[in-house]
Tab-separated table of C-alpha atoms in Angstrom:
chain	number	residue	atom	x	y	z
I	1	UNK	CA	-20.861	99.876	-29.826
I	2	UNK	CA	-18.575	98.601	-27.586
I	3	UNK	CA	-15.065	98.485	-26.658
I	4	UNK	CA	-13.031	95.887	-25.095
I	5	UNK	CA	-9.472	96.536	-24.262
I	6	UNK	CA	-7.131	94.308	-22.800
I	7	UNK	CA	-3.779	95.863	-21.446
I	8	UNK	CA	-1.117	93.596	-20.406
I	9	UNK	CA	2.199	95.379	-18.674
I	10	UNK	CA	4.545	93.366	-19.556
I	11	UNK	CA	6.533	92.049	-16.635
I	12	UNK	CA	4.562	93.928	-13.896
I	13	UNK	CA	4.362	90.941	-11.283
I	14	UNK	CA	2.742	92.048	-8.061
I	15	UNK	CA	4.865	89.333	-5.793
I	16	UNK	CA	6.365	85.941	-5.814
I	17	UNK	CA	4.170	82.872	-6.767
I	18	UNK	CA	5.084	79.639	-3.998
I	19	UNK	CA	6.946	78.025	-6.490
I	20	UNK	CA	8.964	81.350	-7.936
I	21	UNK	CA	12.270	80.076	-6.049
I	22	UNK	CA	12.258	77.014	-7.473
I	23	UNK	CA	14.694	77.832	-10.313
I	24	UNK	CA	16.576	80.935	-7.974
I	25	UNK	CA	16.157	80.511	-4.457
I	26	UNK	CA	16.705	84.339	-4.024
I	27	UNK	CA	13.023	84.564	-6.619
I	28	UNK	CA	11.143	84.008	-3.895
I	29	UNK	CA	11.429	87.878	-2.843
I	30	UNK	CA	10.466	89.339	-6.135
I	31	UNK	CA	7.976	92.164	-6.329
I	32	UNK	CA	8.275	93.986	-9.349
I	33	UNK	CA	5.489	96.573	-8.367
I	34	UNK	CA	6.729	96.997	-5.187
I	35	UNK	CA	10.187	97.295	-5.580
I	36	UNK	CA	9.980	99.396	-8.052
I	37	UNK	CA	7.953	101.933	-6.245
I	38	UNK	CA	10.031	101.905	-3.352
I	39	UNK	CA	13.020	102.046	-5.721
I	40	UNK	CA	11.658	105.202	-7.076
I	41	UNK	CA	10.601	107.082	-3.820
I	42	UNK	CA	14.289	106.370	-2.728
I	43	UNK	CA	15.671	108.298	-6.327
I	44	UNK	CA	12.825	110.830	-6.774
I	45	UNK	CA	12.048	112.073	-4.094
I	46	UNK	CA	8.645	111.389	-4.634
I	47	UNK	CA	6.011	108.527	-4.994
I	48	UNK	CA	5.233	106.926	-9.022
I	49	UNK	CA	2.378	109.151	-9.918
I	50	UNK	CA	-0.005	106.443	-10.989
I	51	UNK	CA	-3.724	107.970	-10.039
I	52	UNK	CA	-5.374	106.087	-13.080
I	53	UNK	CA	-3.591	102.494	-11.783
I	54	UNK	CA	-4.561	103.210	-8.518
I	55	UNK	CA	-8.341	103.893	-9.373
I	56	UNK	CA	-8.460	100.916	-11.420
I	57	UNK	CA	-7.420	98.817	-7.962
I	58	UNK	CA	-4.249	97.759	-7.975
I	59	UNK	CA	-3.494	98.974	-4.564
I	60	UNK	CA	-6.436	96.930	-3.547
I	61	UNK	CA	-4.332	93.528	-4.291
I	62	UNK	CA	-1.196	94.557	-3.898
I	63	UNK	CA	-1.832	97.278	-0.637
I	64	UNK	CA	1.348	99.856	-0.649
I	65	UNK	CA	1.691	103.612	0.963
I	66	UNK	CA	2.044	104.728	-3.054
I	67	UNK	CA	-0.751	103.338	-4.499
I	68	UNK	CA	-4.171	104.852	-3.465
I	69	UNK	CA	-6.522	102.299	-0.801
I	70	UNK	CA	-9.515	102.454	-2.373
I	71	UNK	CA	-11.304	103.184	-5.678
I	72	UNK	CA	-14.826	104.659	-6.790
I	73	UNK	CA	-15.109	102.727	-9.913
I	74	UNK	CA	-16.517	100.269	-11.035
I	75	UNK	CA	-14.027	98.376	-10.793
I	76	UNK	CA	-13.244	94.410	-10.193
I	77	UNK	CA	-9.639	93.947	-9.151
I	78	UNK	CA	-7.570	90.451	-8.519
I	79	UNK	CA	-4.708	88.933	-9.260
I	80	UNK	CA	-4.310	85.981	-11.883
I	81	UNK	CA	-1.225	82.889	-11.344
I	82	UNK	CA	0.422	82.563	-14.422
I	83	UNK	CA	-1.186	79.157	-15.360
I	84	UNK	CA	2.294	78.010	-16.934
I	85	UNK	CA	5.920	76.661	-16.244
I	86	UNK	CA	8.054	79.612	-15.917
I	87	UNK	CA	7.429	82.777	-16.636
I	88	UNK	CA	7.551	83.769	-20.566
I	89	UNK	CA	6.049	86.618	-22.265
I	90	UNK	CA	4.944	84.204	-25.452
I	91	UNK	CA	3.194	81.798	-22.769
I	92	UNK	CA	1.140	83.607	-20.743
I	93	UNK	CA	-0.381	85.725	-24.020
I	94	UNK	CA	-0.949	82.520	-25.233
I	95	UNK	CA	-2.322	81.279	-22.089
I	96	UNK	CA	-3.969	84.694	-21.515
I	97	UNK	CA	-5.657	84.368	-25.198
I	98	UNK	CA	-7.041	80.735	-24.073
I	99	UNK	CA	-4.377	78.170	-25.313
I	100	UNK	CA	-3.138	74.666	-22.834
I	101	UNK	CA	0.450	76.409	-22.051
I	102	UNK	CA	0.193	73.882	-18.305
I	103	UNK	CA	2.561	71.602	-20.063
I	104	UNK	CA	5.546	73.037	-22.083
I	105	UNK	CA	8.686	71.558	-22.653
I	106	UNK	CA	12.183	73.222	-21.137
I	107	UNK	CA	14.797	72.532	-23.164
I	108	UNK	CA	18.964	74.384	-23.899
I	109	UNK	CA	19.941	73.948	-27.070
I	110	UNK	CA	23.207	72.423	-26.210
I	111	UNK	CA	20.827	68.923	-25.577
I	112	UNK	CA	19.624	69.655	-29.452
I	113	UNK	CA	22.529	70.548	-31.320
I	114	UNK	CA	22.969	67.638	-33.675
I	115	UNK	CA	18.986	67.127	-34.928
I	116	UNK	CA	19.327	71.468	-35.046
I	117	UNK	CA	22.482	71.261	-37.342
I	118	UNK	CA	21.498	67.932	-39.078
I	119	UNK	CA	18.051	69.917	-40.037
I	120	UNK	CA	19.662	73.140	-41.336
I	121	UNK	CA	22.182	71.414	-43.049
I	122	UNK	CA	19.299	68.794	-44.663
I	123	UNK	CA	17.549	72.563	-45.425
I	124	UNK	CA	20.980	73.868	-47.551
I	125	UNK	CA	22.792	75.570	-44.660
I	126	UNK	CA	25.777	75.661	-43.081
I	127	UNK	CA	25.481	75.829	-39.143
I	128	UNK	CA	28.144	75.184	-36.377
I	129	UNK	CA	28.910	75.948	-32.478
I	130	UNK	CA	30.828	79.476	-32.780
I	131	UNK	CA	33.415	79.443	-30.991
I	132	UNK	CA	33.132	75.670	-29.829
I	133	UNK	CA	29.913	76.910	-27.690
I	134	UNK	CA	26.561	75.526	-27.763
I	135	UNK	CA	25.056	77.677	-29.898
I	136	UNK	CA	25.281	77.773	-33.438
I	137	UNK	CA	26.282	80.408	-36.658
I	138	UNK	CA	24.545	79.807	-39.626
I	139	UNK	CA	25.454	80.957	-42.956
I	140	UNK	CA	27.739	82.644	-41.239
I	141	UNK	CA	25.587	85.394	-40.054
I	142	UNK	CA	22.434	84.276	-38.002
I	143	UNK	CA	23.280	83.320	-34.885
I	144	UNK	CA	20.718	80.359	-33.375
I	145	UNK	CA	20.814	80.437	-29.103
I	146	UNK	CA	19.267	79.899	-25.967
I	147	UNK	CA	16.440	82.949	-25.481
I	148	UNK	CA	18.116	84.952	-22.429
I	149	UNK	CA	14.982	87.043	-21.903
I	150	UNK	CA	13.017	84.065	-20.243
I	151	UNK	CA	13.423	81.525	-17.613
I	152	UNK	CA	16.490	78.928	-19.233
I	153	UNK	CA	15.288	76.531	-22.050
I	154	UNK	CA	11.556	77.815	-22.856
I	155	UNK	CA	12.211	79.741	-25.988
I	156	UNK	CA	15.099	79.812	-28.964
I	157	UNK	CA	16.144	82.045	-30.672
I	158	UNK	CA	17.457	82.949	-34.192
I	159	UNK	CA	19.013	86.130	-34.814
I	160	UNK	CA	20.716	88.164	-37.560
I	161	UNK	CA	21.834	91.824	-38.195
I	162	UNK	CA	19.464	93.344	-41.282
I	163	UNK	CA	22.770	95.038	-42.647
I	164	UNK	CA	23.898	91.886	-43.072
I	165	UNK	CA	20.504	89.418	-44.649
I	166	UNK	CA	17.573	89.943	-44.966
I	167	UNK	CA	14.149	88.723	-42.398
I	168	UNK	CA	12.815	86.533	-44.703
I	169	UNK	CA	16.514	84.596	-44.678
I	170	UNK	CA	16.263	84.715	-40.640
I	171	UNK	CA	13.043	83.789	-40.567
I	172	UNK	CA	13.789	80.463	-42.995
I	173	UNK	CA	16.186	79.187	-40.706
I	174	UNK	CA	13.880	79.865	-37.264
I	175	UNK	CA	11.507	78.150	-39.209
I	176	UNK	CA	13.479	75.423	-39.924
I	177	UNK	CA	14.660	74.434	-36.239
I	178	UNK	CA	11.308	75.062	-35.232
I	179	UNK	CA	10.636	71.472	-37.446
I	180	UNK	CA	12.936	70.184	-34.909
I	181	UNK	CA	12.538	72.174	-31.339
I	182	UNK	CA	11.081	70.583	-28.767
I	183	UNK	CA	10.368	73.932	-26.781
I	184	UNK	CA	7.362	76.701	-26.221
I	185	UNK	CA	8.507	79.253	-29.183
I	186	UNK	CA	11.486	80.127	-31.866
I	187	UNK	CA	12.050	83.498	-32.039
I	188	UNK	CA	13.078	85.115	-35.102
I	189	UNK	CA	14.800	88.066	-34.565
I	190	UNK	CA	16.288	90.917	-36.977
I	191	UNK	CA	17.591	94.243	-36.365
I	192	UNK	CA	20.091	96.747	-36.469
I	193	UNK	CA	23.105	95.793	-33.842
I	194	UNK	CA	25.818	98.489	-32.098
I	195	UNK	CA	28.588	95.658	-33.617
I	196	UNK	CA	28.702	92.200	-34.616
I	197	UNK	CA	26.328	89.683	-32.470
I	198	UNK	CA	29.094	87.487	-31.322
I	199	UNK	CA	30.246	90.659	-29.132
I	200	UNK	CA	27.028	90.416	-27.177
I	201	UNK	CA	26.796	86.385	-26.602
I	202	UNK	CA	26.775	85.857	-22.566
I	203	UNK	CA	26.072	83.295	-20.771
I	204	UNK	CA	23.097	82.773	-19.049
I	205	UNK	CA	21.519	80.570	-15.763
I	206	UNK	CA	21.176	76.836	-16.337
I	207	UNK	CA	23.930	76.337	-18.964
I	208	UNK	CA	22.096	78.195	-21.314
I	209	UNK	CA	23.957	80.645	-23.985
I	210	UNK	CA	22.911	83.207	-26.120
I	211	UNK	CA	22.859	86.624	-27.718
I	212	UNK	CA	22.156	89.623	-24.950
I	213	UNK	CA	19.205	90.920	-27.165
I	214	UNK	CA	18.772	94.252	-25.210
I	215	UNK	CA	22.618	94.917	-24.908
I	216	UNK	CA	23.497	94.418	-28.371
I	217	UNK	CA	20.912	97.505	-29.227
I	218	UNK	CA	18.168	95.690	-31.867
I	219	UNK	CA	15.846	97.262	-29.045
I	220	UNK	CA	17.328	100.999	-29.405
I	221	UNK	CA	18.286	100.983	-33.187
I	222	UNK	CA	14.982	100.890	-34.809
I	223	UNK	CA	14.247	98.522	-37.543
I	224	UNK	CA	13.703	95.187	-35.442
I	225	UNK	CA	11.889	92.693	-37.294
I	226	UNK	CA	10.232	89.557	-34.488
I	227	UNK	CA	8.242	86.640	-35.451
I	228	UNK	CA	6.799	83.740	-32.667
I	229	UNK	CA	7.155	80.588	-33.922
I	230	UNK	CA	5.171	78.502	-31.565
I	231	UNK	CA	4.829	75.214	-30.417
I	232	UNK	CA	0.934	73.822	-32.003
I	233	UNK	CA	-2.097	75.634	-30.668
I	234	UNK	CA	-5.813	75.836	-31.746
I	235	UNK	CA	-5.573	79.440	-32.399
I	236	UNK	CA	-8.985	79.588	-33.383
I	237	UNK	CA	-10.686	78.618	-29.822
I	238	UNK	CA	-7.998	81.946	-28.985
I	239	UNK	CA	-9.997	84.876	-28.043
I	240	UNK	CA	-8.929	86.893	-30.950
I	241	UNK	CA	-10.454	84.671	-33.529
I	242	UNK	CA	-13.551	84.294	-31.726
I	243	UNK	CA	-14.744	87.798	-31.588
I	244	UNK	CA	-13.366	88.031	-35.114
I	245	UNK	CA	-15.743	85.057	-36.556
I	246	UNK	CA	-18.149	86.991	-33.989
I	247	UNK	CA	-17.974	90.271	-36.925
I	248	UNK	CA	-16.064	92.123	-33.829
I	249	UNK	CA	-12.763	93.962	-35.412
I	250	UNK	CA	-9.679	93.033	-34.018
I	251	UNK	CA	-7.052	95.457	-32.994
I	252	UNK	CA	-3.476	93.714	-31.683
I	253	UNK	CA	-1.416	96.338	-30.352
I	254	UNK	CA	2.933	96.555	-29.575
I	255	UNK	CA	4.469	92.864	-29.384
I	256	UNK	CA	0.631	91.550	-29.143
I	257	UNK	CA	1.179	92.134	-32.532
I	258	UNK	CA	3.686	89.840	-33.401
I	259	UNK	CA	2.735	86.986	-30.609
I	260	UNK	CA	-0.862	86.942	-31.096
I	261	UNK	CA	-2.534	84.923	-33.918
I	262	UNK	CA	-5.752	86.101	-36.017
I	263	UNK	CA	-5.598	86.432	-39.549
I	264	UNK	CA	-8.479	89.178	-39.373
I	265	UNK	CA	-6.480	91.648	-36.895
I	266	UNK	CA	-4.931	94.929	-37.739
I	267	UNK	CA	-1.549	94.536	-36.624
I	268	UNK	CA	0.202	98.014	-34.889
I	269	UNK	CA	3.514	96.426	-33.627
I	270	UNK	CA	5.753	98.865	-31.736
I	271	UNK	CA	8.117	98.923	-28.989
I	272	UNK	CA	8.327	102.719	-27.594
I	273	UNK	CA	5.119	103.255	-25.422
I	274	UNK	CA	4.248	106.115	-26.828
I	275	UNK	CA	3.702	104.414	-29.767
I	276	UNK	CA	1.990	102.037	-28.634
I	277	UNK	CA	-0.335	104.359	-26.593
I	278	UNK	CA	-1.422	106.037	-29.211
I	279	UNK	CA	-2.541	103.061	-31.806
I	280	UNK	CA	-4.262	102.150	-28.671
I	281	UNK	CA	-6.917	104.754	-28.173
I	282	UNK	CA	-7.012	105.176	-32.287
I	283	UNK	CA	-8.424	102.194	-32.229
I	284	UNK	CA	-10.958	103.197	-28.894
I	285	UNK	CA	-11.685	105.945	-31.080
I	286	UNK	CA	-12.673	104.113	-34.095
I	287	UNK	CA	-16.160	103.671	-34.759
I	288	UNK	CA	-18.316	100.315	-33.874
I	289	UNK	CA	-17.899	97.296	-31.414
I	290	UNK	CA	-13.924	95.941	-31.050
I	291	UNK	CA	-11.462	93.785	-29.511
I	292	UNK	CA	-8.263	95.581	-28.522
I	293	UNK	CA	-5.152	93.534	-27.233
I	294	UNK	CA	-1.803	95.898	-26.396
I	295	UNK	CA	1.159	94.677	-25.156
I	296	UNK	CA	3.286	97.680	-23.521
I	297	UNK	CA	6.665	95.822	-23.727
I	298	UNK	CA	9.085	98.825	-22.541
I	299	UNK	CA	8.464	97.778	-18.654
I	300	UNK	CA	10.154	94.454	-19.672
I	301	UNK	CA	12.824	95.925	-21.410
I	302	UNK	CA	13.335	97.927	-18.458
I	303	UNK	CA	13.646	94.767	-16.030
I	304	UNK	CA	15.846	93.045	-18.113
I	305	UNK	CA	18.116	96.194	-18.286
I	306	UNK	CA	17.462	96.256	-14.138
I	307	UNK	CA	17.072	99.804	-15.087
I	308	UNK	CA	14.545	100.563	-11.997
I	309	UNK	CA	14.190	104.193	-13.041
I	310	UNK	CA	13.614	103.802	-16.355
I	311	UNK	CA	11.009	100.955	-15.612
I	312	UNK	CA	9.331	103.616	-13.223
I	313	UNK	CA	9.207	106.099	-15.889
I	314	UNK	CA	7.255	103.652	-18.057
I	315	UNK	CA	5.042	103.163	-15.876
I	316	UNK	CA	4.097	106.733	-15.487
I	317	UNK	CA	3.807	107.229	-19.117
I	318	UNK	CA	1.473	103.780	-19.124
I	319	UNK	CA	-0.587	105.378	-16.580
I	320	UNK	CA	-1.159	108.682	-18.282
I	321	UNK	CA	-2.326	106.312	-21.234
I	322	UNK	CA	-4.612	104.751	-19.181
I	323	UNK	CA	-6.077	108.155	-17.697
I	324	UNK	CA	-7.101	109.167	-21.504
I	325	UNK	CA	-8.370	104.957	-22.084
I	326	UNK	CA	-10.934	105.504	-19.184
I	327	UNK	CA	-11.780	108.748	-20.462
I	328	UNK	CA	-13.256	107.545	-23.840
I	329	UNK	CA	-14.562	104.129	-22.232
I	330	UNK	CA	-17.685	105.141	-21.141
I	331	UNK	CA	-20.853	103.172	-22.450
I	332	UNK	CA	-22.224	100.418	-21.779
I	333	UNK	CA	-21.248	97.237	-22.636
I	334	UNK	CA	-16.941	98.713	-22.379
I	335	UNK	CA	-14.701	97.044	-20.901
I	336	UNK	CA	-11.159	97.375	-19.239
I	337	UNK	CA	-8.869	95.135	-18.098
I	338	UNK	CA	-5.359	95.973	-16.960
I	339	UNK	CA	-2.531	92.700	-16.171
I	340	UNK	CA	0.716	91.445	-16.778
I	341	UNK	CA	2.159	88.248	-18.231
I	342	UNK	CA	4.794	87.483	-15.727
I	343	UNK	CA	7.218	89.593	-13.365
I	344	UNK	CA	10.603	91.270	-14.374
I	345	UNK	CA	12.124	92.310	-11.406
I	346	UNK	CA	14.686	94.581	-12.076
I	347	UNK	CA	15.789	95.096	-7.984
I	348	UNK	CA	16.541	91.112	-8.039
I	349	UNK	CA	19.906	91.045	-9.254
I	350	UNK	CA	19.471	89.232	-12.425
I	351	UNK	CA	18.191	89.965	-15.591
I	352	UNK	CA	15.279	87.723	-16.304
I	353	UNK	CA	12.360	87.371	-15.850
I	354	UNK	CA	10.522	86.435	-12.331
I	355	UNK	CA	7.714	83.628	-11.173
I	356	UNK	CA	4.971	86.156	-10.047
I	357	UNK	CA	1.310	86.609	-9.490
I	358	UNK	CA	0.207	89.604	-11.565
I	359	UNK	CA	-2.790	92.080	-11.350
I	360	UNK	CA	-6.383	91.679	-13.470
I	361	UNK	CA	-7.996	95.278	-12.859
I	362	UNK	CA	-11.137	95.127	-14.781
I	363	UNK	CA	-12.968	98.650	-15.501
I	364	UNK	CA	-16.717	98.290	-16.702
I	365	UNK	CA	-18.353	101.589	-16.773
I	366	UNK	CA	-21.614	99.710	-16.409
I	367	UNK	CA	-20.955	96.976	-14.092
I	368	UNK	CA	-20.785	96.721	-9.682
I	369	UNK	CA	-17.959	97.902	-7.696
I	370	UNK	CA	-15.656	98.262	-6.886
I	371	UNK	CA	-15.423	94.152	-5.413
I	372	UNK	CA	-12.341	92.755	-4.655
I	373	UNK	CA	-11.971	89.365	-6.625
I	374	UNK	CA	-10.322	85.762	-5.167
I	375	UNK	CA	-6.853	84.683	-7.058
I	376	UNK	CA	-7.325	83.400	-10.075
I	377	UNK	CA	-5.457	79.802	-11.039
I	378	UNK	CA	-4.570	80.853	-14.299
I	379	UNK	CA	-4.299	83.700	-17.119
I	380	UNK	CA	-7.038	82.097	-19.148
I	381	UNK	CA	-8.965	83.590	-17.311
I	382	UNK	CA	-8.558	87.060	-18.424
I	383	UNK	CA	-9.489	86.028	-21.747
I	384	UNK	CA	-12.624	83.741	-20.864
I	385	UNK	CA	-13.740	86.768	-18.610
I	386	UNK	CA	-13.496	89.444	-21.778
I	387	UNK	CA	-15.802	86.647	-23.773
I	388	UNK	CA	-18.159	86.533	-20.890
I	389	UNK	CA	-18.404	89.567	-20.530
I	390	UNK	CA	-18.478	90.707	-24.839
I	391	UNK	CA	-20.981	88.067	-25.085
I	392	UNK	CA	-23.078	89.057	-22.260
I	393	UNK	CA	-22.638	93.335	-23.020
I	394	UNK	CA	-24.166	91.928	-26.591
I	395	UNK	CA	-21.218	92.424	-28.419
I	396	UNK	CA	-21.994	89.197	-29.931
I	397	UNK	CA	-25.717	89.409	-31.436
I	398	UNK	CA	-27.788	86.598	-30.997
């Protein structure tokens, strides 16, 4: 009986990719991991306590005085380029699970307002620009706007307050927008805001305009509902579907439950890191084989809020969860991979993702190591390696 765990620390980059400065020249200096470590040492008067990440080999791929420089565990440590344009959670996870997102269409909502309004009107909705700006107020309740948390033009959102209307109505509007949207995903978001959504609209980079979702209170106030409507993908060829067809129970935890497709999966959506880690540990303790894909989202939220102290606290909390996982994963065929989906450097001077390499740290109790691996050209190698290991470790019979 074997467990394969892929834990994604959202927004955990380890240094800028060569093209990171194409959109924002200053991003060529991005280093989420290094800058968080440096800041927190100065802020706390001590290094961050990250023993599990040290054992997993983070210091091998990102040398730093506050990270262990060696490990005795059977781990392979490397880093991966993203394998898709920009820096985006959805594209990162879809790529990681086996989809080709190398050609994502980038488009501002401002450049497609007429066709979006036409589609919404044909579906029976009222849609007009909000205060003459390039975002739409639909049915006097839902904002359709550029997503400000990823690079400009990667995603659009349909956002509404659940105090004003049920999530199904927000989702229906998002689905209509999806029929004409050329972007990678349209995200339906419902939550409880601190005030009217119009109060949290701001300008983004590249001429984008949208809702500042973290500032609105959606992430803080509970009851958040999210549905990610992606570009056309053959999800049957992705890792969760492959595992499910092979008879392996699949559990998707945290934001992974919102953005990955697998009809057979058990879904455990959550934002709070404690809850995310608790669901992950519960799935690992369950009897039998299993694939568990987990997203720790609060690191990414701290990056958007440019709150480096909070980022450090979430990293320490995540590290404690990783220590517990290492204690449970001791059987032949067990496997833990810790990685990221992009960077989100909270010290870089803006609230957007940063285009960085991410760590790929893999622990196999029955493996050799430690071993330093060459750079992977794409995050797709994370899912592909896990599938090969699952087959080679005889998690899949025959």
